[in-house]
Coordinates of C-alpha atoms in Angstrom, one line a residue:
Chain A
M911 CA 12.5 44.8 -40.2
D912 CA 12.5 48.8 -41.4
D913 CA 10.7 51.4 -43.0
R914 CA 11.2 49.8 -47.0
Q915 CA 10.1 46.8 -45.6
L916 CA 7.9 47.3 -43.7
L917 CA 5.7 49.5 -46.5
E918 CA 6.6 46.5 -49.5
T919 CA 4.0 44.3 -46.8
I920 CA 0.6 46.5 -48.1
R921 CA 2.3 47.1 -51.8
D922 CA -0.4 44.7 -53.8
L923 CA -2.5 45.4 -50.6
I924 CA -2.8 50.0 -51.7
G925 CA -1.4 50.4 -55.4
R926 CA 2.3 50.2 -55.8
R927 CA 1.6 53.8 -57.2
E928 CA 0.3 54.8 -54.3
T929 CA 3.3 53.5 -52.6
S930 CA 5.9 55.3 -54.3
D931 CA 5.5 58.6 -54.4
D932 CA 5.9 60.9 -51.7
C933 CA 2.3 62.7 -52.5
A934 CA -0.8 60.9 -53.7
V935 CA -2.0 62.5 -57.1
F936 CA -5.9 63.7 -58.3
P937 CA -6.6 64.9 -61.5
I938 CA -8.8 67.7 -61.2
D939 CA -10.1 71.4 -63.6
D940 CA -10.6 68.5 -65.7
G941 CA -7.5 67.3 -65.5
K942 CA -5.4 70.0 -66.8
R943 CA -4.6 70.0 -62.9
M944 CA -3.5 68.1 -59.8
L945 CA -4.0 68.7 -56.6
V946 CA -1.7 66.6 -54.9
S947 CA -1.6 65.2 -51.2
T948 CA 0.9 64.4 -48.6
T949 CA 0.9 63.0 -44.3
D950 CA 3.5 62.6 -42.3
M951 CA 3.6 62.1 -38.5
L952 CA 6.0 63.5 -36.3
H953 CA 6.4 63.0 -32.9
E954 CA 8.8 63.7 -29.6
T955 CA 11.0 61.2 -28.6
T956 CA 12.3 60.4 -32.3
D957 CA 11.9 63.5 -35.2
F958 CA 12.3 66.0 -32.1
P959 CA 15.5 66.5 -30.9
K960 CA 16.5 68.0 -27.7
G961 CA 16.8 72.1 -27.4
M962 CA 13.9 72.7 -29.9
T963 CA 10.9 74.7 -29.5
E964 CA 7.4 74.0 -29.9
W965 CA 7.7 76.9 -32.2
Q966 CA 9.4 75.3 -34.1
M967 CA 8.0 71.1 -33.9
G968 CA 5.1 73.4 -35.3
W969 CA 7.3 74.7 -37.9
M970 CA 8.8 72.2 -38.2
S971 CA 6.5 69.4 -39.1
T972 CA 4.6 71.6 -41.1
A973 CA 7.6 71.7 -43.4
A974 CA 8.1 68.3 -43.8
S975 CA 4.9 68.4 -45.5
L976 CA 5.6 71.2 -47.4
S977 CA 8.4 69.6 -48.7
D978 CA 6.4 66.9 -50.5
V979 CA 4.0 68.9 -51.9
A980 CA 7.2 71.2 -53.7
S981 CA 8.6 68.0 -55.5
C982 CA 6.2 67.3 -56.9
G983 CA 6.4 71.3 -58.3
A984 CA 2.5 72.2 -57.0
Q985 CA 2.8 75.0 -55.0
P986 CA 0.5 74.2 -52.1
T987 CA -2.6 75.4 -51.1
Q988 CA -4.0 73.9 -47.8
I989 CA -2.5 72.5 -43.9
L990 CA -4.4 70.4 -42.2
I991 CA -3.1 69.4 -38.5
A992 CA -4.1 67.2 -35.9
V993 CA -2.4 67.2 -32.6
G994 CA -2.0 65.0 -29.7
L995 CA -1.4 66.9 -26.7
D996 CA 0.7 65.0 -23.2
C997 CA -0.4 69.4 -22.5
A998 CA -2.7 71.7 -23.2
E999 CA -0.3 74.8 -23.4
R1000 CA 2.0 74.1 -25.9
L1001 CA -0.4 74.4 -28.7
K1002 CA -0.3 77.7 -28.7
P1003 CA 2.7 78.2 -29.6
I1004 CA 3.4 74.8 -31.8
M1005 CA 0.2 76.4 -34.0
E1006 CA 2.1 79.8 -34.9
G1007 CA 5.2 77.7 -35.6
A1008 CA 2.9 76.1 -38.6
V1009 CA 1.5 79.1 -39.2
A1010 CA 4.0 81.1 -39.7
C1011 CA 5.8 77.9 -41.8
A1012 CA 2.8 78.4 -43.7
K1013 CA 3.1 81.8 -44.5
A1014 CA 6.4 81.5 -45.4
C1015 CA 5.6 79.4 -47.9
N1016 CA 2.0 81.1 -49.8
A1017 CA -0.2 78.4 -47.6
Q1018 CA -3.0 77.9 -45.2
I1019 CA -3.3 76.2 -42.7
A1020 CA -7.1 75.1 -43.2
G1021 CA -8.2 73.3 -40.0
G1022 CA -6.8 70.4 -37.9
D1023 CA -7.8 68.8 -35.6
I1024 CA -6.6 67.9 -31.0
D1025 CA -6.7 65.2 -29.0
S1026 CA -5.0 64.5 -25.7
H1027 CA -1.7 62.2 -26.0
T1028 CA 1.3 60.8 -23.9
E1029 CA 3.9 61.3 -26.7
L1030 CA 3.0 64.9 -28.3
T1031 CA 2.5 63.5 -31.9
I1032 CA 1.9 66.3 -34.7
V1033 CA 0.4 64.7 -37.7
T1034 CA 0.2 67.4 -40.8
T1035 CA -1.6 67.2 -44.1
A1036 CA -1.0 69.3 -47.2
F1037 CA -2.1 69.4 -50.3
G1038 CA -1.7 71.2 -53.7
I1039 CA -1.8 71.8 -56.9
V1040 CA 0.6 72.1 -60.2
E1041 CA -0.7 71.7 -64.0
K1042 CA -0.1 68.4 -65.6
E1043 CA 2.6 69.7 -67.9
F1044 CA 4.7 70.4 -65.0
Y1045 CA 3.5 67.5 -62.4
C1046 CA 7.1 66.1 -61.7
T1047 CA 7.8 62.5 -59.0
R1048 CA 10.8 60.1 -58.3
S1049 CA 9.9 58.1 -62.6
G1050 CA 11.3 59.8 -65.5
A1051 CA 14.9 60.8 -64.6
K1052 CA 16.4 59.4 -68.0
P1053 CA 20.1 58.3 -68.2
G1054 CA 22.2 61.7 -69.7
D1055 CA 20.0 63.8 -67.8
L1056 CA 21.9 65.4 -65.4
V1057 CA 21.5 65.4 -61.0
C1058 CA 21.2 68.1 -59.1
I1059 CA 20.3 69.5 -55.2
T1060 CA 19.4 72.7 -54.1
G1061 CA 21.1 73.2 -50.4
R1062 CA 23.8 71.1 -49.5
P1063 CA 22.9 68.2 -47.8
G1064 CA 23.8 67.5 -44.5
A1065 CA 23.8 70.3 -42.9
A1066 CA 20.5 69.2 -40.6
Q1067 CA 22.9 65.9 -39.9
A1068 CA 25.5 68.3 -38.8
G1069 CA 23.0 70.9 -36.6
L1070 CA 21.9 67.6 -34.7
D1071 CA 25.2 66.0 -34.0
G1072 CA 26.4 69.4 -32.8
H1073 CA 28.1 71.3 -35.2
S1074 CA 27.9 74.9 -34.8
G1075 CA 26.4 77.3 -37.1
Y1076 CA 23.6 74.8 -38.4
W1077 CA 21.6 74.0 -35.7
E1078 CA 18.1 76.0 -37.4
N1079 CA 19.1 73.6 -40.6
L1080 CA 18.1 71.7 -38.8
V1081 CA 14.9 73.1 -36.6
M1082 CA 13.9 75.4 -38.9
P1083 CA 14.0 74.0 -43.0
K1084 CA 13.0 75.6 -45.0
P1085 CA 10.6 73.5 -47.5
Q1086 CA 11.6 74.7 -50.8
V1087 CA 8.0 75.6 -52.6
F1088 CA 9.1 78.3 -55.2
T1089 CA 12.2 76.4 -56.4
G1090 CA 10.2 73.5 -56.9
Q1091 CA 8.0 75.3 -59.0
R1092 CA 10.0 76.8 -60.9
I1093 CA 12.5 73.1 -61.6
A1094 CA 9.5 72.0 -62.1
R1095 CA 8.7 74.6 -65.2
A1096 CA 12.2 74.1 -67.0
G1097 CA 11.5 70.8 -67.6
A1098 CA 12.5 68.9 -64.7
S1099 CA 12.9 64.7 -65.0
A1100 CA 12.2 63.6 -61.2
M1101 CA 12.3 65.4 -58.5
M1102 CA 11.8 64.5 -54.6
D1103 CA 13.6 65.3 -51.7
V1104 CA 16.1 64.9 -49.7
S1105 CA 14.9 64.0 -46.0
D1106 CA 16.3 60.3 -45.9
G1107 CA 19.1 61.6 -47.1
L1108 CA 20.8 62.3 -50.0
A1109 CA 21.9 58.9 -50.8
I1110 CA 18.7 56.7 -50.0
S1111 CA 17.3 59.9 -51.9
L1112 CA 19.3 58.4 -55.2
Y1113 CA 18.7 54.5 -55.1
D1114 CA 14.4 55.1 -54.7
M1115 CA 15.0 57.6 -56.9
G1116 CA 16.6 55.3 -59.6
E1117 CA 14.3 51.7 -58.5
A1118 CA 11.4 54.6 -59.4
S1119 CA 13.0 56.1 -63.1
D1120 CA 14.9 52.3 -63.8
V1121 CA 18.2 54.2 -64.1
G1122 CA 21.3 54.4 -62.3
F1123 CA 23.0 58.0 -61.2
V1124 CA 27.1 59.0 -61.4
L1125 CA 27.7 61.7 -59.4
R1126 CA 31.2 63.9 -59.6
E1127 CA 33.3 64.0 -57.3
N1128 CA 34.6 67.3 -57.3
N1129 CA 31.1 68.3 -57.7
L1130 CA 29.5 67.9 -54.3
P1131 CA 28.8 70.9 -52.8
L1132 CA 30.4 69.4 -49.4
L1133 CA 29.8 70.7 -45.7
P1134 CA 34.0 72.6 -44.6
I1135 CA 33.2 70.0 -41.8
A1136 CA 34.8 66.4 -40.7
D1137 CA 33.2 64.2 -41.6
A1138 CA 31.2 66.1 -44.8
K1139 CA 31.5 63.7 -47.5
K1140 CA 29.6 61.4 -44.5
Y1141 CA 26.8 64.4 -43.8
F1142 CA 26.2 64.5 -47.3
L1143 CA 25.3 60.7 -48.5
Y1144 CA 23.7 59.8 -45.2
G1145 CA 22.4 62.6 -43.6
G1146 CA 18.9 62.8 -42.6
G1147 CA 16.6 66.2 -42.0
D1148 CA 17.1 68.3 -45.0
Y1149 CA 13.7 69.6 -47.1
G1150 CA 16.7 70.2 -50.6
L1151 CA 15.5 69.0 -53.3
L1152 CA 16.9 66.6 -56.1
F1153 CA 16.0 66.4 -59.6
T1154 CA 17.2 65.2 -63.3
I1155 CA 17.1 67.6 -65.8
P1156 CA 18.2 66.8 -69.5
R1157 CA 21.3 69.1 -70.1
E1158 CA 19.2 71.4 -72.7
K1159 CA 16.5 72.4 -70.3
F1160 CA 19.3 73.6 -67.6
V1161 CA 20.9 76.4 -69.5
K1162 CA 17.6 77.4 -69.5
M1163 CA 17.4 77.7 -65.6
D1164 CA 17.7 80.1 -63.4
V1165 CA 18.0 78.7 -59.5
P1166 CA 20.8 78.6 -57.8
V1167 CA 21.4 74.4 -57.6
S1168 CA 24.1 72.6 -58.0
V1169 CA 25.0 69.1 -61.2
I1170 CA 25.7 67.1 -58.7
G1171 CA 26.6 63.7 -61.3
E1172 CA 24.4 62.9 -64.1
V1173 CA 22.2 59.2 -65.4
V1174 CA 23.0 56.5 -66.4
E1175 CA 21.4 53.0 -67.6
E1176 CA 23.3 50.8 -65.2
P1177 CA 21.4 50.9 -61.4
G1178 CA 23.3 51.5 -58.6
V1179 CA 25.2 54.5 -56.8
F1180 CA 28.9 56.1 -58.1
I1181 CA 30.9 58.6 -56.7
G1182 CA 32.9 58.4 -59.8
E1183 CA 33.5 54.0 -60.1
E1184 CA 33.5 53.7 -56.0
P1185 CA 30.0 52.6 -54.7
V1186 CA 27.4 54.5 -53.2
E1187 CA 26.1 52.0 -49.6
K1188 CA 22.7 52.1 -49.5
H1189 CA 21.2 53.5 -45.9
G1190 CA 20.3 56.6 -45.5
Y1191 CA 17.4 57.4 -41.5
A1192 CA 15.7 54.1 -41.8
H1193 CA 12.9 53.2 -38.8
V1194 CA 14.6 49.9 -37.3
W1195 CA 11.9 47.7 -36.6
S1196 CA 12.2 45.1 -33.8
Chain B
M171 CA -10.3 73.2 -20.1
D172 CA -12.3 70.8 -22.1
D173 CA -11.8 70.2 -26.5
R174 CA -13.6 72.8 -26.6
Q175 CA -12.4 75.5 -24.9
L176 CA -8.5 74.8 -26.4
L177 CA -9.3 75.2 -29.6
E178 CA -10.9 78.8 -28.7
T179 CA -7.6 79.8 -27.7
I180 CA -6.1 79.1 -31.0
R181 CA -8.9 80.8 -33.1
D182 CA -7.5 83.9 -33.9
L183 CA -4.6 82.4 -35.2
I184 CA -6.2 79.9 -37.9
G185 CA -9.0 81.7 -38.5
R186 CA -13.0 81.7 -37.1
R187 CA -14.3 79.5 -40.4
E188 CA -11.4 78.0 -40.3
T189 CA -12.0 76.7 -36.5
S190 CA -15.4 75.7 -37.1
D191 CA -16.7 73.2 -39.1
D192 CA -15.2 69.3 -39.2
C193 CA -14.0 70.0 -42.9
A194 CA -11.8 72.5 -44.6
V195 CA -12.3 73.5 -48.7
F196 CA -10.4 74.9 -51.6
P197 CA -12.5 75.8 -54.6
I198 CA -11.7 74.0 -57.5
D199 CA -12.9 74.0 -61.4
D200 CA -13.5 77.4 -61.8
G201 CA -15.5 77.6 -58.5
K202 CA -17.8 75.5 -59.7
R203 CA -16.8 72.9 -57.4
M204 CA -15.5 72.7 -53.5
L205 CA -12.4 70.8 -52.2
V206 CA -13.1 69.9 -48.5
S207 CA -10.7 68.3 -46.7
T208 CA -10.6 66.5 -43.0
T209 CA -8.2 65.0 -40.6
D210 CA -8.2 63.1 -37.4
M211 CA -6.3 61.8 -34.9
L212 CA -7.4 58.1 -33.5
H213 CA -4.9 56.3 -30.5
E214 CA -5.9 53.5 -28.8
T215 CA -5.9 54.5 -25.3
T216 CA -8.6 56.5 -26.5
D217 CA -10.4 56.0 -29.0
F218 CA -10.0 51.7 -29.7
P219 CA -12.4 50.2 -27.1
K220 CA -10.5 47.0 -25.4
G221 CA -11.6 44.1 -27.7
M222 CA -11.6 45.5 -31.4
T223 CA -9.5 43.4 -34.1
E224 CA -6.4 45.9 -36.3
W225 CA -9.2 46.0 -38.9
Q226 CA -11.9 47.3 -37.0
M227 CA -9.1 50.1 -35.6
G228 CA -8.5 51.2 -39.5
W229 CA -11.9 51.2 -40.2
M230 CA -12.6 53.3 -37.4
S231 CA -10.2 55.5 -38.6
T232 CA -11.0 55.7 -41.8
A233 CA -15.4 56.6 -41.5
A234 CA -13.9 59.2 -39.0
S235 CA -12.4 61.4 -41.4
L236 CA -15.6 60.1 -44.2
S237 CA -18.5 60.5 -42.3
D238 CA -16.4 64.4 -41.6
V239 CA -16.7 64.5 -45.6
A240 CA -20.1 62.4 -45.7
S241 CA -22.0 65.8 -44.0
C242 CA -20.6 68.2 -46.5
G243 CA -22.7 66.3 -49.6
A244 CA -19.4 65.5 -50.8
Q245 CA -18.1 62.8 -52.6
P246 CA -14.9 61.4 -50.6
T247 CA -12.1 61.1 -53.0
Q248 CA -9.3 60.0 -51.3
I249 CA -8.0 59.0 -48.1
L250 CA -4.7 59.2 -47.5
I251 CA -3.6 57.6 -43.7
A252 CA -1.1 57.5 -41.4
V253 CA 0.0 55.6 -39.1
G254 CA 2.1 54.7 -35.8
L255 CA 2.9 52.3 -34.9
D256 CA 4.0 50.3 -31.3
C257 CA 4.2 46.6 -32.9
A258 CA 4.7 46.4 -37.3
E259 CA 3.1 43.2 -38.1
R260 CA -1.0 45.3 -37.0
L261 CA 0.3 47.7 -40.3
K262 CA -1.4 45.8 -43.2
P263 CA -5.1 44.5 -41.3
I264 CA -4.9 48.3 -39.6
M265 CA -4.5 48.0 -44.0
E266 CA -7.5 46.4 -44.4
G267 CA -9.8 48.2 -43.0
A268 CA -9.6 51.0 -43.1
V269 CA -9.0 49.6 -47.8
A270 CA -12.2 48.1 -47.4
C271 CA -14.0 50.9 -45.3
A272 CA -13.1 53.1 -47.7
K273 CA -14.1 51.2 -50.6
A274 CA -17.6 50.0 -49.1
C275 CA -17.1 54.2 -49.9
N276 CA -16.6 54.6 -53.0
A277 CA -13.1 56.7 -52.2
Q278 CA -9.1 55.3 -52.3
I279 CA -6.6 54.7 -49.6
A280 CA -3.8 56.5 -51.8
G281 CA -1.0 57.3 -49.7
G282 CA -0.1 57.6 -46.1
D283 CA 2.9 57.8 -43.5
I284 CA 4.9 55.1 -40.9
D285 CA 6.7 55.3 -38.4
S286 CA 6.9 53.9 -34.9
H287 CA 5.4 55.3 -31.7
T288 CA 4.3 53.8 -28.2
E289 CA 1.2 54.4 -28.6
L290 CA -0.7 53.0 -31.8
T291 CA -2.3 56.1 -33.2
I292 CA -3.6 56.6 -36.6
V293 CA -4.6 60.0 -38.3
T294 CA -6.9 59.6 -41.2
T295 CA -7.1 62.5 -43.8
A296 CA -9.8 62.4 -46.7
F297 CA -11.3 64.9 -49.3
G298 CA -13.7 64.9 -51.3
I299 CA -15.5 66.8 -53.8
V300 CA -19.0 68.7 -54.1
E301 CA -21.3 70.9 -57.0
K302 CA -21.2 74.3 -54.6
E303 CA -24.4 74.5 -54.8
F304 CA -24.8 71.3 -52.6
Y305 CA -22.5 71.9 -49.8
C306 CA -23.6 72.5 -46.6
T307 CA -21.7 73.4 -43.3
R308 CA -23.3 74.2 -39.9
S309 CA -24.3 77.2 -41.0
G310 CA -27.7 77.7 -42.8
A311 CA -30.3 76.4 -40.7
K312 CA -33.4 79.0 -40.3
P313 CA -35.8 79.4 -38.0
G314 CA -39.0 77.2 -39.9
D315 CA -36.5 74.3 -40.7
L316 CA -36.9 70.9 -39.9
V317 CA -34.5 69.0 -38.1
C318 CA -33.9 65.1 -39.0
I319 CA -31.7 62.8 -38.1
T320 CA -30.7 59.4 -40.3
G321 CA -29.9 56.3 -37.3
R322 CA -30.3 55.8 -33.9
P323 CA -27.9 58.2 -32.5
G324 CA -26.9 56.2 -28.8
A325 CA -26.2 52.7 -30.6
A326 CA -22.2 53.5 -30.5
Q327 CA -22.4 54.1 -26.9
A328 CA -24.7 51.6 -26.4
G329 CA -21.9 49.1 -27.8
L330 CA -19.3 50.5 -25.8
D331 CA -21.7 50.1 -22.2
G332 CA -21.9 46.1 -22.8
H333 CA -25.8 46.0 -24.4
S334 CA -25.5 43.4 -26.8
G335 CA -26.3 44.0 -30.4
Y336 CA -24.5 47.0 -30.4
W337 CA -21.8 46.2 -30.5
E338 CA -20.8 46.9 -34.1
N339 CA -22.1 49.8 -34.5
L340 CA -18.9 51.0 -32.9
V341 CA -16.3 49.7 -33.7
M342 CA -18.0 49.1 -37.2
P343 CA -19.3 52.6 -37.8
K344 CA -20.7 53.4 -41.9
P345 CA -20.5 57.3 -42.9
Q346 CA -22.9 58.1 -44.2
V347 CA -21.4 59.2 -47.7
F348 CA -24.3 58.3 -49.8
T349 CA -27.2 59.4 -48.3
G350 CA -25.1 62.6 -47.6
Q351 CA -25.2 63.4 -50.8
R352 CA -28.3 63.2 -51.1
I353 CA -29.9 65.0 -48.6
A354 CA -27.9 67.8 -50.3
R355 CA -28.9 67.9 -53.5
A356 CA -32.5 67.8 -51.5
G357 CA -31.7 70.1 -50.1
A358 CA -29.9 71.5 -46.6
S359 CA -30.2 73.8 -44.9
A360 CA -27.5 72.6 -43.2
M361 CA -25.6 69.3 -42.4
M362 CA -23.5 67.7 -40.0
D363 CA -22.5 64.1 -38.0
V364 CA -24.0 63.1 -34.6
S365 CA -20.2 61.4 -34.1
D366 CA -19.7 64.3 -30.6
G367 CA -22.6 63.6 -29.7
L368 CA -26.0 64.9 -30.5
A369 CA -26.9 67.4 -28.1
I370 CA -23.8 68.8 -28.2
S371 CA -23.8 68.8 -32.1
L372 CA -26.9 70.5 -31.7
Y373 CA -25.7 72.9 -29.9
D374 CA -23.0 73.9 -31.8
M375 CA -25.2 74.1 -35.7
G376 CA -27.5 77.0 -33.5
E377 CA -24.3 78.1 -32.2
A378 CA -23.1 78.6 -36.2
S379 CA -26.5 78.7 -37.6
D380 CA -27.4 81.4 -34.5
V381 CA -30.9 79.8 -34.3
G382 CA -32.2 77.5 -31.8
F383 CA -33.8 73.6 -31.6
V384 CA -37.3 71.8 -30.4
L385 CA -37.7 68.7 -30.6
R386 CA -40.4 66.6 -30.0
E387 CA -40.9 63.9 -27.3
N388 CA -43.1 61.3 -29.1
N389 CA -40.5 62.4 -32.8
L390 CA -37.7 60.5 -30.8
P391 CA -35.8 57.7 -32.1
L392 CA -35.2 55.8 -29.0
L393 CA -33.5 52.6 -29.3
P394 CA -35.3 49.9 -26.7
I395 CA -33.0 49.8 -24.1
A396 CA -33.2 51.4 -20.1
D397 CA -32.3 54.9 -20.4
A398 CA -32.4 55.5 -23.5
K399 CA -33.8 59.0 -24.2
K400 CA -30.0 59.4 -22.4
Y401 CA -28.6 57.7 -25.1
F402 CA -29.8 59.5 -28.1
L403 CA -29.4 62.5 -26.7
Y404 CA -25.2 62.6 -25.7
G405 CA -24.0 58.6 -26.0
G406 CA -20.8 59.8 -28.5
G407 CA -19.4 57.8 -32.1
D408 CA -21.7 57.8 -33.7
Y409 CA -21.6 58.7 -37.9
G410 CA -24.7 59.5 -38.5
L411 CA -26.3 62.7 -39.6
L412 CA -27.5 65.5 -38.9
F413 CA -30.2 68.2 -41.0
T414 CA -32.0 70.7 -41.0
I415 CA -33.4 70.9 -44.6
P416 CA -37.0 73.2 -45.4
R417 CA -40.4 71.8 -45.3
E418 CA -41.4 72.0 -49.2
K419 CA -37.0 70.5 -49.6
F420 CA -38.6 67.6 -47.2
V421 CA -41.0 66.4 -48.6
K422 CA -39.5 65.7 -52.2
M423 CA -36.8 63.3 -50.2
D424 CA -35.9 59.7 -51.1
V425 CA -33.7 58.9 -47.8
P426 CA -34.7 57.0 -44.4
V427 CA -34.6 60.1 -41.7
S428 CA -36.1 60.8 -39.0
V429 CA -37.9 64.4 -38.5
I430 CA -37.2 65.1 -34.8
G431 CA -37.9 68.3 -34.5
E432 CA -37.5 71.9 -35.9
V433 CA -35.8 75.0 -36.4
V434 CA -36.7 78.2 -33.7
E435 CA -35.5 81.7 -33.3
E436 CA -34.9 81.6 -29.9
P437 CA -30.7 80.3 -29.6
G438 CA -30.4 76.9 -26.4
V439 CA -32.0 73.3 -27.7
F440 CA -35.5 72.0 -26.3
I441 CA -37.4 68.5 -26.5
G442 CA -41.0 70.3 -25.7
E443 CA -40.3 72.8 -22.6
E444 CA -37.9 71.3 -21.0
P445 CA -34.4 72.2 -22.7
V446 CA -31.7 70.0 -23.6
E447 CA -28.2 69.7 -21.0
K448 CA -25.3 71.1 -22.9
H449 CA -22.4 68.5 -23.0
G450 CA -20.8 65.4 -25.1
Y451 CA -18.3 63.7 -25.2
A452 CA -15.6 66.3 -24.9
H453 CA -12.1 65.1 -23.3
V454 CA -11.1 67.3 -20.6
W455 CA -7.6 68.7 -20.0
S456 CA -6.3 68.8 -17.1

């Protein structure tokens, strides 16, 4: 059983909408704005590669939640951070990294919880606010829309696998909060981050929007490394944004993005006519 | 080093206000209402006594955060829950308990995160909304105010120590969200929950409000067990509310509470003239 199958066992209990996007949503200001929120658990053995500093662990944990807020088109406001510590001395550099990441996104670490734990465990919860008309989710992609990404998916995985020059992509990912807001305001029809890998993110967005995707091989911003296409499709840990947008709205955008294909009616993900495998980062439960 | 000393090492980094209340606060609706939020990490070896069911673990985790929201006088709206699982089968009953607790407080489990972990770890984040004028914190207690509590502190600890009849107080604590709102609307000057124990909560409130407390021995709602006063002052795990309120506002209240003493200028906590020790539940860091 993988994460997605496990989630399926509680979807009816929590609600399908509540379990289908990275952020929860709550209307405020008489429904004119939406409060979005998201929580992410990271811990040492699974999420923090050897060689990372505590400062980077604090940064990465905070970035994980801020990236989800960014994918809604929202401006993050506050972050809560719960830290389970195996050693008290690790707290301060972790919090310094968390504060730095929050500040870089014009957000604030507003509180948290400290606990002792056998394994270093960091859970961040981020809040953000977005005008109702610009609020983006995974559903909303329409046939004919362009499919776009920011950055170069695969870079974090390349860093993990020892490709030189990509370590920082892995340990200090930059949540695209300002770019996300510009994309949302331009009129994106759907948006999410690609932290689980681009291929699985496309499948997730396709299912949520009831559409498929055809990518153009020549338009993919591949890294200059061996197996570049594999990294591009299946590498995890990048916090770039995947979004769809009607053609006529795209022209008005002033954001550095790559148009990698278009939305089609038929479900599935293809590069030209070649189907893309449906997998990405997912823990397998024994 | 205990939790409080560890927190002190990061207070200047995060902000003193941000680290002095159980809830973070953010103004919404043009400043007319406050969004409060709080996060709590619980895990098996430290927080879930042997004999608890997964359903109760889900309930208790959710109650921990809802109790903090209650102590602000706020109505909880949404809860996010991150679950680190040592075994996939535990997820469903945990979520059922969490949903039951949320529903009992008119709140909703709105999302979360699932992770694999060596030790079962549950992190809940709750947020709620309160009108600005009724928003309560630990600071605000004034000399002459009455000191009141809901419930009978010590019951959860009695359950943990094997006193019959108190097991449910321990494993299914009831966050006082509706009572908290009535207390806030009546005009409480300060409020917090007593989950770390009543004595340490009084000291915390006293420091935040720059006041002290004199309790009246005969007014303490002690449990009918041996060492009742010790349980009352130092037992942890109860989610009753401690609050202060001006005398003239108290008369209008329609909530079952015990008046246990009054706020005084001199710092410290006393029962009559006898000083109360400053300790409660606190993890000690080696």
